[in-house]
Amino acid sequence: GAGVSQSPSNKVTEKGKDVELRCDPISGHTALYWYRQSLGQGLEFLIYFQGNSAPDKSGLPSDRFSAERTGGSVSTLTIQRTQQEDSAVYLCASSQRQGRGEQYFGPGTRLTVT
Amino acid sequence: SQQGEEDPQALSIQEGENATMNCSYKTSINNLQWYRQNSGRGLVHLILIRSNEREKHSGRLRVTLDTSKKSSSLLITASRAADTASYFCATDAGETSGSRLTFGEGTQLTVNP
């Protein structure tokens, strides 16, 4: 169906608050990825999910970051006790399966921590 | 750390000219991909070249890959103002890494009408 969607598109939060970012992958895509892009930089891998396997969390920058993927579809990235350095665009991508190559990206959530 | 490094960081050309962007990487790869990003938001996949391929074409795009030099180039021919965007190379080290993509920092291309 439609492409990858993310919500909210923009989020402004105060330092110390928790935020939740949502990603709806393309239907049928089993692999889901979260990336972070700081201003003027390339994308930094955070975490990926493949089917029912345990997620690869090796890119998460601290234990304040966590992510879930429910029912093999929607994913939520949670950042606890946000810091100013967490300000970035958070991008989600999905692909048909791991190793397929091409990833389809959502429009991203721009997070600003004040 | 970034796997890929693009150069130049910024490129400004006139409409109709060709634009060439280069990418270097450090480790073995399964494939290399180029993406385009407008206004700092979602990325659009342009082209994928596998490690056993040397050149690939798609419309006005031509990608080359030299695995011995760990480098790739993206050529956009007959550029248009609408090609103005950031272009990123991304390497895929294969299923052992979950096929996560490792991105360079991008080339900002400006095509002047």
Short mmCIF file of C-alpha atoms in Angstrom, two decimals, chain B residues 9-85:
data_model
loop_
_atom_site.label_atom_id
_atom_site.label_comp_id
_atom_site.label_asym_id
_atom_site.label_seq_id
_atom_site.Cartn_x
_atom_site.Cartn_y
_atom_site.Cartn_z
CA GLN B 9 30.84 18.14 0.23
CA ALA B 10 29.13 20.73 -1.95
CA LEU B 11 28.82 21.09 -5.71
CA SER B 12 27.27 23.94 -7.66
CA ILE B 13 26.73 23.64 -11.41
CA GLN B 14 24.64 25.11 -14.20
CA GLU B 15 21.61 23.37 -15.61
CA GLY B 16 22.59 21.03 -18.43
CA GLU B 17 26.03 20.26 -17.02
CA ASN B 18 27.00 16.88 -15.62
CA ALA B 19 27.49 16.37 -11.90
CA THR B 20 29.91 13.81 -10.48
CA MET B 21 29.98 12.81 -6.83
CA ASN B 22 32.40 10.36 -5.31
CA CYS B 23 32.18 8.06 -2.34
CA SER B 24 34.86 6.09 -0.53
CA TYR B 25 34.32 3.40 2.06
CA LYS B 26 36.42 1.29 4.37
CA THR B 27 35.15 -2.27 4.77
CA SER B 28 33.92 -5.07 2.53
CA ILE B 29 30.45 -4.58 1.18
CA ASN B 30 27.58 -6.58 -0.26
CA ASN B 31 26.27 -3.62 -2.19
CA LEU B 32 26.47 0.16 -2.34
CA GLN B 33 23.47 2.40 -2.74
CA TRP B 34 22.90 6.03 -3.57
CA TYR B 35 20.08 8.01 -2.03
CA ARG B 36 18.75 11.50 -2.55
CA GLN B 37 17.35 13.74 0.16
CA ASN B 38 15.38 16.92 -0.28
CA SER B 39 15.15 19.49 2.50
CA GLY B 40 16.60 17.26 5.21
CA ARG B 41 13.68 14.84 5.30
CA GLY B 42 12.96 11.41 3.80
CA LEU B 43 15.47 9.70 1.56
CA VAL B 44 14.66 8.38 -1.87
CA HIS B 45 16.52 5.37 -3.19
CA LEU B 46 18.21 6.06 -6.53
CA ILE B 47 20.29 3.07 -7.48
CA LEU B 48 21.95 -0.01 -6.02
CA ILE B 49 25.13 -1.59 -7.32
CA ARG B 50 26.27 -4.98 -6.10
CA SER B 51 29.84 -5.78 -5.19
CA ASN B 52 30.29 -7.92 -8.31
CA GLU B 53 29.11 -5.13 -10.62
CA ARG B 54 31.29 -2.37 -12.00
CA GLU B 55 28.82 -0.02 -13.60
CA LYS B 56 25.10 0.53 -13.61
CA HIS B 57 22.78 2.95 -15.38
CA SER B 58 19.34 4.26 -14.56
CA GLY B 59 17.98 7.05 -16.72
CA ARG B 60 20.34 10.01 -16.34
CA LEU B 61 22.24 8.30 -13.53
CA ARG B 62 25.41 6.30 -13.92
CA VAL B 63 27.09 4.61 -10.99
CA THR B 64 30.48 2.98 -10.96
CA LEU B 65 32.02 0.79 -8.30
CA ASP B 66 35.68 -0.05 -7.81
CA THR B 67 35.96 -2.55 -4.98
CA SER B 68 39.76 -2.63 -5.19
CA LYS B 69 39.83 1.09 -4.38
CA LYS B 70 36.71 0.92 -2.20
CA SER B 71 35.16 3.78 -4.08
CA SER B 72 32.09 4.63 -6.10
CA SER B 73 30.96 7.53 -8.20
CA LEU B 74 27.54 8.86 -9.12
CA LEU B 75 27.20 10.77 -12.37
CA ILE B 76 24.08 12.77 -13.14
CA THR B 77 24.00 13.80 -16.78
CA ALA B 78 22.20 16.82 -18.24
CA SER B 79 21.37 18.13 -14.79
CA ARG B 80 18.16 20.00 -14.03
CA ALA B 81 17.28 22.50 -11.33
CA ALA B 82 15.04 19.80 -9.84
CA ASP B 83 18.15 17.68 -9.18
CA THR B 84 19.13 20.11 -6.43
CA ALA B 85 19.33 17.97 -3.28
#
